[in-house]
Structures are given as structure tokens and as C-alpha cells.
Amino acid sequence: MKVDLHTVEEVAKELYIRALKILPPDVKQGFQALEARETDPRAKQLLGIMIKNIAVAEETHNLTCQDTGIPIYNVAIGRNVQVDGVDLMRAITKGCARATVEHPFRSSVVHPLTRQNDHTSCGIRIPAVNVEFTDRSEELFIQMIPKGSGSENNSWLKMAVPAEGVAAIKEFVIDCVLAAGGKTCPPTIVGVGIGGSADLCVHLAKLAATRPLGTRCEDLEGAKLEEELSSAVNRLGVGPQGLGGDSTAFAVHVELAATHITMNPVAVNMQCHAARRASATLTPAGIVWGF
């Protein structure tokens, strides 16, 4: 399958707009589940307001949140897919900029030193484009995640001591959730990366935070830790918007990588309640839209 770069550009543009306007079904179901089991009256009311806000935004074709975030594109290139990598990156970047200018919506991207905003949601090494390869034949998968600052500002990395074991990981995650409080616009998805190198560990945390609700870590020990941490986090009493209640997080997600014998990195990255993402799969038969 030879990839049409104009199609990639259009898809990159459309995905940004879709991600900002349509919340994934699993997140909506997550809201319903939290509201059903919330015991605090004020927290239950807040969850109801959030659910209504999401519905109104979609009905009126407005953004679910004014923060358009740092644009992140995750790309998976299948077997027998022909595409020039440099041109692919350029097409995605162009589509990202067009979404911002042509929609239009606020650009949240600035130069890190001068704070200049070019109003394109693009800049040095932004959008972030993560590329991996898949054994699926003749498929190009593109996922767009607008990562807002409320969630991204609540990111942590700790190079834990291996002798401290899993207890140190649990303590670190709990401390991070408490430190975030209401600043992450909870209920959140708490992404936890464990292992690898420092940079890989942070990347794993972000992959975990943006994983669909209802999915589990493929590693059995990781899945067990997810359950334990999800239960613990929702006993902290942070609650929706940090105002108290049972619904601090939709879930805690964990992603693992092998690591060095003398270190045990652990990272935390969060998604706010507007856990936005959108995806498209390009095939010879056409485009399949999803989340």
C-alpha cells in the first residue's frame, strides 16, 4: 500500500478537531460508572455537571475544553506500507497547523524561552510524532492526543531504589495523586510507567494514561498493581475537581519495561477528565475512524 500524503495531511487535521470535540465512548461510560457508585452528594452533582457539559459540547459542536493541548500523534506503520518517513512527518505537521488555523481554535504552543505563539499549534519538535511498526499488513494507524497542561503539568519521575520494592512504587503514585489534587481536573486516568530508562519510563506513563478505559496491562503483575492502585487512589478523598468524594480517578493504568539491575524507574503522567483522543486507520479500502 502506497500512502497518499495529502490524505495523511487531511487525516491529521481532522483528527485534531475530532479529538477536541468528541470524547471517546469508554470515557463517557467511565463517567456513568463513577456517578453510579459515588456516595458523596456534592461529588455526584459535580459528575452530573461534567457529563452534561460533555453532552452540550458535542451537541453544539464545541470543544470539550478550551485547552487545545500539546498535539501528540502516535503512528503505527504496518507491513507492506510504502511511505517516506520525512514526508509523513511533514504531512502530519501541516495537517496539525491547518486544523488550528482553518477551524479555527486557540493555539496552546509557544517557544519555551521567548513564549512566542505562532498560532499554529506547531513549533520546535511539535507536534510530537511517535512512530512504531506493526505486523498488520497494509495499514497505517494514526492516533491524535491533545495533552492539556492541567494533566501534563502533573508529571513525575523517580529513580526508585530496587531494594524498596513495589511498596516504593505504590507510595510514589499515591503521593503524586495527592500532590496533583484538583489541579488535574479529576476524575483522572493515572498513568504509571515502571522500568526501562528514565526517558522510556516517562513515555510508558503517558502511554498508560492515554490507554482506553477497560483495558488491562498485558503483564499479570502489572495488571494486579493496576487494581490495587485504582482502589487505593479512590480512597484518598480527592474527588471530582478536588472537592472531595470517591471519584478521584477513572482508573490507574500501568505499563512496564525491563530495566537495569541497579535501578527501578517509576513515572506518573495523568489525563484529566476530558481524556481526549481520536484515531484513523488508513487501508487500501479507505479510512476507518475511531479513538
Coordinates of C-alpha atoms in Angstrom, one line a residue:
M1 CA 0.0 0.0 0.0
K2 CA 1.4 3.3 -1.1
V3 CA 0.4 6.1 1.3
D4 CA -1.1 9.3 -0.2
L5 CA 0.5 12.1 1.8
H6 CA -2.3 14.5 1.0
T7 CA -4.7 12.1 2.7
V8 CA -2.4 11.9 5.7
E9 CA -2.4 15.7 6.0
E10 CA -6.2 15.8 5.8
V11 CA -6.5 13.0 8.4
A12 CA -4.0 14.7 10.8
K13 CA -6.1 17.9 10.5
E14 CA -9.5 16.1 11.1
L15 CA -8.1 14.0 14.0
Y16 CA -7.1 17.1 15.9
I17 CA -10.6 18.6 15.5
R18 CA -12.3 15.3 16.4
A19 CA -10.2 14.8 19.5
L20 CA -11.1 18.2 20.8
K21 CA -14.8 17.8 20.2
I22 CA -15.8 14.1 20.7
L23 CA -15.0 12.3 23.9
P24 CA -14.3 8.6 23.5
P25 CA -17.2 6.2 24.4
D26 CA -15.1 4.4 27.1
V27 CA -14.6 7.7 28.9
K28 CA -18.3 8.5 28.8
Q29 CA -19.0 5.1 30.2
G30 CA -16.4 5.7 32.8
F31 CA -18.3 8.8 33.9
Q32 CA -21.6 6.9 34.2
A33 CA -19.9 4.2 36.3
L34 CA -18.4 6.8 38.7
E35 CA -21.6 8.7 39.1
A36 CA -23.5 5.4 39.8
R37 CA -21.2 4.5 42.7
E38 CA -20.3 8.0 44.1
T39 CA -21.5 8.3 47.7
D40 CA -20.8 12.0 48.3
P41 CA -23.8 14.2 47.2
R42 CA -21.7 17.1 46.1
A43 CA -19.3 14.9 44.1
K44 CA -22.3 13.2 42.5
Q45 CA -23.6 16.6 41.5
L46 CA -20.3 17.7 40.0
L47 CA -20.0 14.5 38.0
G48 CA -23.5 15.2 36.6
I49 CA -22.4 18.7 35.6
M50 CA -19.4 17.3 33.8
I51 CA -21.5 14.8 32.0
K52 CA -23.9 17.5 30.9
N53 CA -21.0 19.7 29.8
I54 CA -19.7 17.0 27.5
A55 CA -23.1 16.4 26.0
V56 CA -23.7 20.1 25.3
A57 CA -20.3 20.5 23.8
E58 CA -20.9 17.6 21.3
E59 CA -24.5 18.7 20.6
T60 CA -23.3 22.3 19.7
H61 CA -20.1 21.1 18.0
N62 CA -17.9 23.0 20.5
L63 CA -14.7 21.9 22.2
T64 CA -15.0 19.8 25.3
C65 CA -12.2 22.0 26.9
Q66 CA -10.7 25.3 25.9
D67 CA -7.2 23.9 26.4
T68 CA -6.2 22.5 23.0
G69 CA -3.1 21.0 24.5
I70 CA 0.3 19.9 23.1
P71 CA -0.5 17.9 19.9
I72 CA 0.7 14.3 20.0
Y73 CA 0.4 11.9 17.1
N74 CA 1.0 8.2 17.6
V75 CA 1.7 6.4 14.3
A76 CA 1.9 2.7 13.6
I77 CA 3.2 1.6 10.2
G78 CA 2.2 -1.8 9.0
R79 CA 3.9 -4.3 6.8
N80 CA 3.8 -3.6 3.1
V81 CA 3.2 0.1 3.7
Q82 CA 5.2 2.4 1.5
V83 CA 5.8 5.9 2.8
D84 CA 8.7 8.3 3.2
G85 CA 9.2 9.0 6.9
V86 CA 10.3 12.6 6.5
D87 CA 7.3 13.4 4.2
L88 CA 5.0 11.6 6.6
M89 CA 6.2 13.8 9.5
R90 CA 5.8 16.9 7.3
A91 CA 2.2 16.0 6.3
I92 CA 1.2 15.4 9.9
T93 CA 2.7 18.7 11.0
K94 CA 1.0 20.6 8.1
G95 CA -2.4 19.0 9.0
C96 CA -1.9 19.9 12.6
A97 CA -1.3 23.6 11.7
R98 CA -4.2 23.6 9.3
A99 CA -6.6 22.4 12.0
T100 CA -5.6 25.2 14.2
V101 CA -5.8 27.9 11.5
E102 CA -8.7 26.7 9.5
H103 CA -11.1 25.6 12.2
P104 CA -10.0 27.8 14.0
F105 CA -9.1 27.2 17.6
R106 CA -6.6 28.5 20.1
S107 CA -3.0 27.5 19.7
S108 CA -1.5 26.5 23.1
V109 CA 2.0 26.0 21.7
V110 CA 4.8 28.6 22.4
H111 CA 8.5 28.9 22.1
P112 CA 9.9 27.7 25.5
L113 CA 12.2 30.8 26.0
T114 CA 10.6 33.7 24.2
R115 CA 7.0 32.4 24.8
Q116 CA 6.2 33.5 21.2
N117 CA 3.0 31.8 19.9
D118 CA 2.9 31.3 16.1
H119 CA -0.8 30.3 16.4
T120 CA -0.4 27.1 14.5
S121 CA -0.1 24.6 17.4
C122 CA 3.3 23.8 16.0
G123 CA 6.9 24.7 16.9
I124 CA 10.3 23.2 17.6
R125 CA 9.7 19.4 17.6
I126 CA 6.0 19.9 18.0
P127 CA 3.7 18.2 17.1
A128 CA 5.3 15.3 18.9
V129 CA 5.1 12.3 16.5
N130 CA 5.8 8.8 17.9
V131 CA 6.4 6.1 15.3
E132 CA 6.3 2.4 15.8
F133 CA 5.8 -0.6 13.5
T134 CA 3.1 -3.3 13.4
D135 CA 2.8 -6.6 11.7
R136 CA -0.7 -5.7 10.3
S137 CA -0.4 -5.7 6.6
E138 CA -1.3 -2.6 4.6
E139 CA -2.4 -0.4 7.5
L140 CA -1.3 3.0 8.6
F141 CA -2.7 3.9 12.0
I142 CA -2.6 7.5 13.2
Q143 CA -3.9 8.5 16.7
M144 CA -4.1 12.1 17.9
I145 CA -3.9 13.1 21.6
P146 CA -4.2 16.7 22.6
K147 CA -2.4 16.7 26.0
G148 CA -3.6 19.7 28.1
S149 CA -1.4 21.4 30.6
G150 CA -3.6 20.6 33.6
S151 CA -2.7 16.9 33.1
E152 CA 0.8 17.4 31.7
N153 CA 1.9 19.7 34.5
N154 CA 1.2 16.8 36.9
S155 CA 4.0 14.6 35.7
W156 CA 6.7 13.0 37.9
L157 CA 9.7 10.7 37.6
K158 CA 11.5 8.9 40.4
M159 CA 14.5 6.7 40.1
A160 CA 13.5 4.3 42.9
V161 CA 15.9 2.1 44.8
P162 CA 15.3 -1.6 43.8
A163 CA 15.6 -2.7 47.4
E164 CA 12.5 -0.7 48.3
G165 CA 10.4 -2.9 46.0
V166 CA 6.8 -2.5 44.9
A167 CA 6.0 -0.6 48.1
A168 CA 8.0 2.4 46.9
I169 CA 6.2 2.4 43.6
K170 CA 2.8 2.4 45.4
E171 CA 3.8 5.2 47.8
F172 CA 5.2 7.3 45.0
V173 CA 2.0 7.0 42.9
I174 CA -0.2 7.9 45.9
D175 CA 2.0 10.9 46.8
C176 CA 1.7 12.1 43.2
V177 CA -2.1 11.9 43.1
L178 CA -2.3 13.8 46.4
A179 CA 0.1 16.4 45.1
A180 CA -1.9 16.9 42.0
G181 CA -5.1 17.3 44.0
G182 CA -7.7 19.2 41.9
K183 CA -5.1 20.7 39.5
T184 CA -5.5 17.8 37.1
C185 CA -9.3 18.4 36.8
P186 CA -10.2 14.9 38.3
P187 CA -11.5 12.3 37.9
T188 CA -8.3 11.4 36.1
I189 CA -6.7 8.4 34.4
V190 CA -3.4 7.9 36.3
G191 CA -0.7 6.6 34.0
V192 CA 2.2 4.8 35.7
G193 CA 5.3 3.8 33.8
I194 CA 7.7 1.3 35.5
G195 CA 11.1 0.2 34.4
G196 CA 13.2 0.9 31.3
S197 CA 15.4 4.0 31.2
A198 CA 14.3 7.4 32.6
D199 CA 13.0 8.6 29.2
L200 CA 11.3 5.4 28.3
C201 CA 9.7 5.2 31.8
V202 CA 8.1 8.7 31.3
H203 CA 6.9 7.6 27.8
L204 CA 5.4 4.4 29.3
A205 CA 3.5 6.5 31.8
K206 CA 2.0 8.6 29.0
L207 CA 1.0 5.5 27.0
A208 CA -0.7 4.2 30.2
A209 CA -2.5 7.5 30.8
T210 CA -3.9 7.5 27.2
R211 CA -4.9 3.9 27.1
P212 CA -8.7 3.2 26.7
L213 CA -10.6 2.6 30.0
G214 CA -11.4 -1.1 30.5
T215 CA -8.1 -2.3 29.1
R216 CA -5.5 -4.0 31.3
C217 CA -1.8 -4.2 31.5
E218 CA -0.6 -7.2 29.4
D219 CA 1.7 -8.2 32.2
L220 CA -0.1 -10.1 35.0
E221 CA 1.9 -8.4 37.8
G222 CA 1.2 -5.1 36.2
A223 CA -2.5 -5.8 35.9
K224 CA -2.6 -6.8 39.6
L225 CA -0.8 -3.5 40.5
E226 CA -3.4 -1.6 38.5
E227 CA -6.3 -3.0 40.5
E228 CA -4.5 -2.3 43.8
L229 CA -3.7 1.3 42.9
S230 CA -7.1 2.1 41.4
S231 CA -8.7 1.1 44.7
A232 CA -6.2 3.0 46.8
V233 CA -6.4 6.2 44.8
N234 CA -10.2 6.3 45.1
R235 CA -10.0 6.0 48.8
L236 CA -7.9 9.3 49.1
G237 CA -11.0 11.5 49.1
V238 CA -9.7 14.0 46.4
G239 CA -12.8 13.6 44.4
P240 CA -14.1 15.4 41.3
Q241 CA -12.3 18.7 40.8
G242 CA -10.5 18.1 44.1
L243 CA -13.6 19.0 46.1
G244 CA -14.0 15.6 47.9
G245 CA -15.6 12.3 47.1
D246 CA -15.0 8.8 45.9
S247 CA -14.3 9.6 42.3
T248 CA -10.7 10.7 42.2
A249 CA -9.8 8.5 39.2
F250 CA -11.5 6.5 36.5
A251 CA -8.6 4.1 36.8
V252 CA -4.8 3.7 37.3
H253 CA -3.1 2.2 34.3
V254 CA 0.4 0.6 34.4
E255 CA 2.8 0.0 31.5
L256 CA 6.1 -1.9 32.1
A257 CA 9.5 -2.4 30.6
A258 CA 12.6 -4.4 31.6
T259 CA 15.2 -2.3 33.5
H260 CA 18.7 -2.3 34.9
I261 CA 19.5 -4.5 38.0
T262 CA 20.6 -1.4 40.0
M263 CA 17.6 0.9 39.3
N264 CA 13.8 0.9 39.2
P265 CA 12.4 4.0 37.5
V266 CA 8.8 4.9 38.1
A267 CA 6.9 7.7 36.4
V268 CA 3.4 9.2 36.7
N269 CA 1.5 11.0 34.0
M270 CA -2.2 11.9 34.2
Q271 CA -5.1 12.5 31.9
C272 CA -7.8 15.0 33.1
H273 CA -11.5 14.0 33.0
A274 CA -11.6 15.2 29.3
A275 CA -9.4 12.2 28.3
R276 CA -9.4 13.1 24.6
R277 CA -8.1 11.1 21.7
A278 CA -9.1 10.2 18.1
S279 CA -7.7 7.8 15.6
A280 CA -7.8 6.8 11.9
T281 CA -6.7 3.6 10.2
L282 CA -5.7 4.1 6.5
T283 CA -6.2 1.0 4.4
P284 CA -6.5 0.2 0.7
A285 CA -10.3 0.1 1.2
G286 CA -10.4 3.6 2.8
I287 CA -10.3 5.3 6.2
V288 CA -11.7 3.8 9.4
W289 CA -12.3 6.4 12.1
G290 CA -12.1 5.6 15.8
F291 CA -10.5 6.5 19.1

